Short mmCIF file of C-alpha atoms (C1' of nucleotides) in Angstrom, two decimals:
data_model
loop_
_atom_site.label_atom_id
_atom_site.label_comp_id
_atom_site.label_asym_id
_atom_site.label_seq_id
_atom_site.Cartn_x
_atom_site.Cartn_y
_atom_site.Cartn_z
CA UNK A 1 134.87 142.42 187.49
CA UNK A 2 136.81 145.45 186.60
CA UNK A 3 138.72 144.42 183.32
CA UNK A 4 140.16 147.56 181.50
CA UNK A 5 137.07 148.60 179.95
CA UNK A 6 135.63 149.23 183.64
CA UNK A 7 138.42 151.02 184.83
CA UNK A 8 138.47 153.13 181.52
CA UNK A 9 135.12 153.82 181.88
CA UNK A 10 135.73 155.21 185.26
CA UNK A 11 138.18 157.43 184.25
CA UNK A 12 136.05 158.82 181.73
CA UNK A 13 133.44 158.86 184.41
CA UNK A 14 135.29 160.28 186.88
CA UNK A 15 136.81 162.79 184.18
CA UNK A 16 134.35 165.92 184.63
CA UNK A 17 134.41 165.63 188.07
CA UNK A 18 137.71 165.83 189.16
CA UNK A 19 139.49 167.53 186.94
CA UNK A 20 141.24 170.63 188.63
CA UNK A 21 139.01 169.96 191.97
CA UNK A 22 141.37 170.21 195.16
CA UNK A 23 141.72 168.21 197.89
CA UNK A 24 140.39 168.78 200.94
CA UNK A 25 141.06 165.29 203.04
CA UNK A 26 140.89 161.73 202.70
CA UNK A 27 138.98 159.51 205.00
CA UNK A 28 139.98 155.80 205.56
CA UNK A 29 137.88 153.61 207.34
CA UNK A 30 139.67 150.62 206.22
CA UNK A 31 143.53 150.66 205.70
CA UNK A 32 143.90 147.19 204.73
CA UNK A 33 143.51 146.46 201.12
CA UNK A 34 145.78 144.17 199.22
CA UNK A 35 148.72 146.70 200.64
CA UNK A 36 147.91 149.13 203.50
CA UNK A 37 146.65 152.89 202.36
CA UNK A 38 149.52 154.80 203.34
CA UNK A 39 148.76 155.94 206.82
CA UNK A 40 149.86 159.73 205.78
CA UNK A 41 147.94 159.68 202.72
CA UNK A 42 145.85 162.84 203.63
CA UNK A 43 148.97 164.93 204.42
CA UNK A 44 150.74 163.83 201.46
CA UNK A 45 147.89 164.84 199.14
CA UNK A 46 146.01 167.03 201.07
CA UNK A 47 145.62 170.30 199.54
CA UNK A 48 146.42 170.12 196.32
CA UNK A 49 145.02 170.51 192.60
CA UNK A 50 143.92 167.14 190.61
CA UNK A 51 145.33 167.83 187.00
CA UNK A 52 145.49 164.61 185.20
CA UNK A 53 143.67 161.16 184.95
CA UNK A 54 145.35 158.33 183.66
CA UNK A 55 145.15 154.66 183.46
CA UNK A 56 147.64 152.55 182.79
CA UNK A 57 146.54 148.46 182.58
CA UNK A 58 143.74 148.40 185.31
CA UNK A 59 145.66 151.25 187.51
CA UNK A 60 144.12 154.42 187.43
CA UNK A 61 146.48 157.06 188.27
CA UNK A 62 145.03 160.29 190.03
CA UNK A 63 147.82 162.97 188.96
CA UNK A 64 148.13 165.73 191.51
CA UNK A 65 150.03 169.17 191.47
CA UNK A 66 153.24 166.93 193.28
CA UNK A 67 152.68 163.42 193.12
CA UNK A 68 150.03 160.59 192.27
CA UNK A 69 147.47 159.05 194.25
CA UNK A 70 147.39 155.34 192.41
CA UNK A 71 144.18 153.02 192.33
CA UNK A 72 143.50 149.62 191.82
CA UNK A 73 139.80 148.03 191.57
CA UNK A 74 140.95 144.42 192.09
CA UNK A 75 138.07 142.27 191.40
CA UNK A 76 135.30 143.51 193.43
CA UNK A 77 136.48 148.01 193.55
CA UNK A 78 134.80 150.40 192.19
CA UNK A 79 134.77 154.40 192.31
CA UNK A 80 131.67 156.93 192.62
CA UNK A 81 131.01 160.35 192.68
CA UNK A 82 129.22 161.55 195.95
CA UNK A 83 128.03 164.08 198.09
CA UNK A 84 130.92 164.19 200.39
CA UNK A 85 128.41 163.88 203.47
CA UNK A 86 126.31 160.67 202.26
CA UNK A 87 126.53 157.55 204.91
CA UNK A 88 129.37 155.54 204.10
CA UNK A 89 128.07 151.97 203.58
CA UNK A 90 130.07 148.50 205.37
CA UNK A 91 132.28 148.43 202.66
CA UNK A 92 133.19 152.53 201.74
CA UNK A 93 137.11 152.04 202.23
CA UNK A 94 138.16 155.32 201.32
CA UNK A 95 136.77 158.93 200.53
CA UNK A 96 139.15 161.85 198.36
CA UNK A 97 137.42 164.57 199.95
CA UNK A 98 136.96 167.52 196.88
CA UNK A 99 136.61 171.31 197.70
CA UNK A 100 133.18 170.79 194.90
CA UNK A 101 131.57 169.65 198.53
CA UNK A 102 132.18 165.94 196.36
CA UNK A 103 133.59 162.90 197.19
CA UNK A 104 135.41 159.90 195.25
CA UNK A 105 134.45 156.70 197.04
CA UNK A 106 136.16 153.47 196.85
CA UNK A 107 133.74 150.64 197.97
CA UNK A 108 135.55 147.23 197.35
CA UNK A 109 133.77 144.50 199.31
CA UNK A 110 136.65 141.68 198.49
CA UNK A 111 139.41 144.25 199.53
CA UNK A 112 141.57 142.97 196.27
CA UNK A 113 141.93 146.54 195.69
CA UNK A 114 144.79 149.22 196.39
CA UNK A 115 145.18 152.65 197.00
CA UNK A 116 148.94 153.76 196.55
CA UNK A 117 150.99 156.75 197.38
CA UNK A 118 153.89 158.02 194.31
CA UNK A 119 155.59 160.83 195.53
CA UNK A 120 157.05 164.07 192.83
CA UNK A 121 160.18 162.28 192.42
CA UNK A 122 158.81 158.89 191.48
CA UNK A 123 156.30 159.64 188.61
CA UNK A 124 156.11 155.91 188.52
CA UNK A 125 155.47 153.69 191.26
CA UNK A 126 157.62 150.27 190.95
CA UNK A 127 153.92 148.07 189.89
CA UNK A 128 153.95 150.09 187.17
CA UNK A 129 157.72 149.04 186.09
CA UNK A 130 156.93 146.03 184.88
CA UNK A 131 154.08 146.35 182.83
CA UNK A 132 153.37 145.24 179.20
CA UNK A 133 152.31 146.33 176.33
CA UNK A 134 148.59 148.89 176.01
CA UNK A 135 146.64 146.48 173.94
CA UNK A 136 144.40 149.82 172.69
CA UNK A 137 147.40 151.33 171.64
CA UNK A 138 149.02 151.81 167.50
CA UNK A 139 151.81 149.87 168.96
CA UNK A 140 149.87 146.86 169.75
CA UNK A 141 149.21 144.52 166.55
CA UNK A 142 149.84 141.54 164.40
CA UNK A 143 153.11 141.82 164.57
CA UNK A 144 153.67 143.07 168.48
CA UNK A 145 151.58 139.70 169.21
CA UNK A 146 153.47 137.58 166.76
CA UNK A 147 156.80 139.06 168.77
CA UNK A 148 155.47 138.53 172.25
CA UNK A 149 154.03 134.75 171.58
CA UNK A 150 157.44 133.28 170.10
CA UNK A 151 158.86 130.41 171.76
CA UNK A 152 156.65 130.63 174.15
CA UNK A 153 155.31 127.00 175.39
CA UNK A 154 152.55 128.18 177.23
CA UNK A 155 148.48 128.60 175.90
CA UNK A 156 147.90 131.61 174.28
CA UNK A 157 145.17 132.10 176.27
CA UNK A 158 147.74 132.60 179.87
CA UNK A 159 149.62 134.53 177.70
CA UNK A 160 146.71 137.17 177.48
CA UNK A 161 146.15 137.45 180.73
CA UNK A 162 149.80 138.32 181.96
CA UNK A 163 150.01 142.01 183.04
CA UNK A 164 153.90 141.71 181.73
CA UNK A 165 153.12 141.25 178.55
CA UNK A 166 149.73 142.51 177.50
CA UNK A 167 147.96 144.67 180.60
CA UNK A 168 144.18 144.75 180.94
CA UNK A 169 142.71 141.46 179.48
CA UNK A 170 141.79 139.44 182.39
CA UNK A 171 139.76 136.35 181.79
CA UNK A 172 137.00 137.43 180.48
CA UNK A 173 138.20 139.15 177.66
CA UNK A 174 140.71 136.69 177.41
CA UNK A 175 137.78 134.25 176.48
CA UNK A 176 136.01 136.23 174.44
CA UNK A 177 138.87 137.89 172.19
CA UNK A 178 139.93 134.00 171.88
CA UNK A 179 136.47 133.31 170.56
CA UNK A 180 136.09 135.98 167.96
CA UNK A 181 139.72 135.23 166.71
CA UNK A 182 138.59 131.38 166.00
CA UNK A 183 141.42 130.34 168.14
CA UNK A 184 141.52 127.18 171.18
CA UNK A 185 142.64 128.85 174.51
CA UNK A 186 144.96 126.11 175.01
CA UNK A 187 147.15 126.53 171.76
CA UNK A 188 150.96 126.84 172.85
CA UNK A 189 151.27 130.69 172.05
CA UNK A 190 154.28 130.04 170.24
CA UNK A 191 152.37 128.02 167.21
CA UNK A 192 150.20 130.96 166.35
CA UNK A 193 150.77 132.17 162.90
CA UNK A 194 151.43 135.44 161.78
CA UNK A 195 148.41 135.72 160.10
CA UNK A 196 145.85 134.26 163.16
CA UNK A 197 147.92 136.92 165.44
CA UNK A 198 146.74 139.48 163.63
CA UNK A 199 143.61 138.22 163.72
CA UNK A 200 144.31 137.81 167.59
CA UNK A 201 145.07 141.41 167.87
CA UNK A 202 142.22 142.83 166.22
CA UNK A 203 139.96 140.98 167.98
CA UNK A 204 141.36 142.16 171.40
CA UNK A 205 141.15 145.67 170.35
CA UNK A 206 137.99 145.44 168.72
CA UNK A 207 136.30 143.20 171.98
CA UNK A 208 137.80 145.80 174.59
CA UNK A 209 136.85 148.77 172.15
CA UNK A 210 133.46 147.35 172.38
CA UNK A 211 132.84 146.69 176.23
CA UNK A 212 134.03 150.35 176.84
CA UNK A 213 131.42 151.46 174.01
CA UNK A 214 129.04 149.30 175.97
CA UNK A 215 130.13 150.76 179.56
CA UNK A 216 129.92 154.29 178.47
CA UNK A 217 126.17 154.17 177.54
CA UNK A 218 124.93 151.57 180.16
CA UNK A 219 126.98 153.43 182.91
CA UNK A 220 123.99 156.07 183.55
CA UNK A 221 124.35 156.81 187.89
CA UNK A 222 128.10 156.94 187.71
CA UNK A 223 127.21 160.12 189.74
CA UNK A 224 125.23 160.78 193.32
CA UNK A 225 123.12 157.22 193.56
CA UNK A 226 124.11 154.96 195.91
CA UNK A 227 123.97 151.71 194.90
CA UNK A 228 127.20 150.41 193.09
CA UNK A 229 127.82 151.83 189.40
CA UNK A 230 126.63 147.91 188.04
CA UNK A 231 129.06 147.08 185.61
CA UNK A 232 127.33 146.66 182.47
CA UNK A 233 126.02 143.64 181.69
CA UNK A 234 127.39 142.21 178.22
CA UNK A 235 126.21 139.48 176.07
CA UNK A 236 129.28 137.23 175.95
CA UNK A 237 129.81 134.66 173.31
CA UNK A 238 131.49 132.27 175.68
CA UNK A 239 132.25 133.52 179.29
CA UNK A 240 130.16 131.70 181.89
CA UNK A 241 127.84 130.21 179.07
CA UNK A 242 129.16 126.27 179.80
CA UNK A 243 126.58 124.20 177.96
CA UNK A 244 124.67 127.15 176.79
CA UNK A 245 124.55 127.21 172.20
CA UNK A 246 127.15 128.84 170.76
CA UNK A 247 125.61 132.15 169.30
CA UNK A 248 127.18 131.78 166.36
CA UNK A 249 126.86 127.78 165.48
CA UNK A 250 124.76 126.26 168.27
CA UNK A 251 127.78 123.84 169.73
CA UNK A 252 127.40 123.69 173.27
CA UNK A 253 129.92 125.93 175.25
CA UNK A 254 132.76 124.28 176.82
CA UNK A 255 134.31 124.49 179.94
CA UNK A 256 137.83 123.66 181.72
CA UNK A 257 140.49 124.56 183.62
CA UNK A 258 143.90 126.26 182.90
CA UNK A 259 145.84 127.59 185.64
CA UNK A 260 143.29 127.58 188.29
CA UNK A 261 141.08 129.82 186.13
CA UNK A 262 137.81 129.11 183.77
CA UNK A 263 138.36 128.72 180.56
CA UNK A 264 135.13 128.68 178.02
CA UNK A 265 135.12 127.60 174.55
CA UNK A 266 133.29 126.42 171.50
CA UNK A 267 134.70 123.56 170.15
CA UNK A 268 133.07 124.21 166.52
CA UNK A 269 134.63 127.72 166.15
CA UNK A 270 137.45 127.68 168.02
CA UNK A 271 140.75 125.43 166.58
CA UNK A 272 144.01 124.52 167.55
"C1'" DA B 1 164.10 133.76 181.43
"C1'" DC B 2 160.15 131.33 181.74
"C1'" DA B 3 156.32 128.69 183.72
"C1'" DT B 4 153.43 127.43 187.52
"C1'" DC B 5 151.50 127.85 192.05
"C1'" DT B 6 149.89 130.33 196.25
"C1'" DA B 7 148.01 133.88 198.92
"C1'" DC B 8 145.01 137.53 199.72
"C1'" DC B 9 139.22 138.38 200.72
"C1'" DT B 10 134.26 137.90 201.01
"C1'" DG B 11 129.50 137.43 198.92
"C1'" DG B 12 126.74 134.17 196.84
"C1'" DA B 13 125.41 129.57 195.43
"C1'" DG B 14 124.65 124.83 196.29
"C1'" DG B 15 124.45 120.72 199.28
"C1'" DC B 16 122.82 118.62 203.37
"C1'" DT C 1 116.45 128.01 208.45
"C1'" DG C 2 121.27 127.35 209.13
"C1'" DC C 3 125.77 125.60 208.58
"C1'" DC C 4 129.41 124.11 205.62
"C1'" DT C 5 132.15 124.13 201.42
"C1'" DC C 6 133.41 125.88 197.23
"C1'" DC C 7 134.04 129.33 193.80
"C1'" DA C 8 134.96 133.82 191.47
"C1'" DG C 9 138.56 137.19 190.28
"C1'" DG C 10 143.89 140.14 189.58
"C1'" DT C 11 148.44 139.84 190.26
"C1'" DA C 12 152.72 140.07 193.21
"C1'" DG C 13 155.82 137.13 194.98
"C1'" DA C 14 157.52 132.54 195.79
"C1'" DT C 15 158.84 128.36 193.87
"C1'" DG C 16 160.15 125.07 190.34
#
DNA sequence: ACATCTACCTGGAGGC
DNA sequence: TGCCTCCAGGTAGATG
């Protein structure tokens, strides 16, 4: 599942590839993603230089000469480099056609995914207005999570997962940054301390800082195979390890609902 | 302003 | 083997 350390690690995949490349075309096979590709996407973008590549949350933003091509992975996206003339498998949604001869391909089998038009005069498009804070940014700390969790009543844990606030941690870096900071994912974000948010905050950074570590060595055909990049496999301390030990003191792994997602904890480590 | 719920989509797992 | 049901996930938009 493309958390930010996947889509970072495509940009920085991607990177090399693109940079400076123009485009030739854009072929889509299947318009309908969580919004329909813009049906004029090719004209709009067709021709020009790629300059920049950005992410902002889990958007990637594809910076052209005039305008931004915008991507989303959803939960099931991701991008490759290819020979532009490779067969296009069941569910290839969309090809940027390069002038290298290359292709960026966005395979997405669950169709969460987006691919979004921003034109010259709209460096932003209006998803982007409303997003929180970069958690791998100087900004983000103790103190920015001790700000953002006052009086609020709900877990700290749904807290870290809303884009408004905090972009990028989904739920399974929600879990495990929850984990390393010794904190239950149902606290009321409000009662955290000053001194466990900073402890909160480090362990994001340091747990995202980590998976893209991870990603960037384990990430070997980003380029040319064609089977799908495989998101690296982690070891996780608690996501989807319900009943498993506890790697660090052998409590069983705990499982339960909040807000129609999984939540996994160790009760030993982990405190209100 | 904040909190919670729903919809979108499909592959894979488990039950019968 | 095949059919059915359920689940996973991100997040905008609706609802409370």
């Amino acid at each position: 599942m493309p958390e930010l350390p996947e889509v970072e690690t495509t940009r920085r995949g991607l990177l090399p590839h693109t940079q400076h490349r123009a485009i030739v075309d854009i072929v889509v096979r299947q318009p309908r993603l969580r919004w329909p590709v813009p049906a004029n996407l090719a004209v709009l973008a067709g021709g020009q230089t790629l300059v920049g590549l950005e992410r902002r949350g889990k958007y990637l933003l594809f910076r052209l000469t005039r305008g931004t091509i915008i991507i989303h992975l959803g939960m099931s996206g991701s991008l490759r480099i290819l020979d532009s003339a490779a067969p296009a498998g069941i569910h290839d949604h969309v090809d940027i056609v390069l002038d290298s001869g290359q292709c960026i391909r966005l395979r997405d089998p669950r169709r969460f995914g987006a691919v979004l038009w921003a034109g010259p005069d709209e460096p932003d498009h209006p998803l982007l207005a409303s997003l929180g804070i970069e958690p791998l940014t100087p900004e983000f700390d103790g103190d920015c999570m001790y700000r953002l969790s006052r009086e609020r009543k709900n877990s700290i844990k749904a807290l870290l997962m809303d884009s408004h606030h905090i972009v990028g941690v989904g739920n399974i870096y929600a879990n495990e940054a929850l984990f390393h900071a010794g904190i239950h994912p149902t606290l009321a974000a409000g009662k955290l301390s000053r001194p466990r948010c900073h402890r909160l905050a480090l362990a994001i950074r340091d747990t995202l800082d980590k998976a893209i570590a991870a990603g960037g060595s384990s990430l070997r055909d980003f380029v040319g195979s064609d089977g799908m990049p495989g998101y690296f496999q982690q070891q996780y301390f608690v996501y989807a390890r319900a009943d498993l030990a506890c790697r660090v003191c052998g409590q069983p792994i705990r499982l339960l609902r909040q807000n129609q997602r999984a939540t996994f904890y160790c009760p030993q480590c982990q405190k209100k």
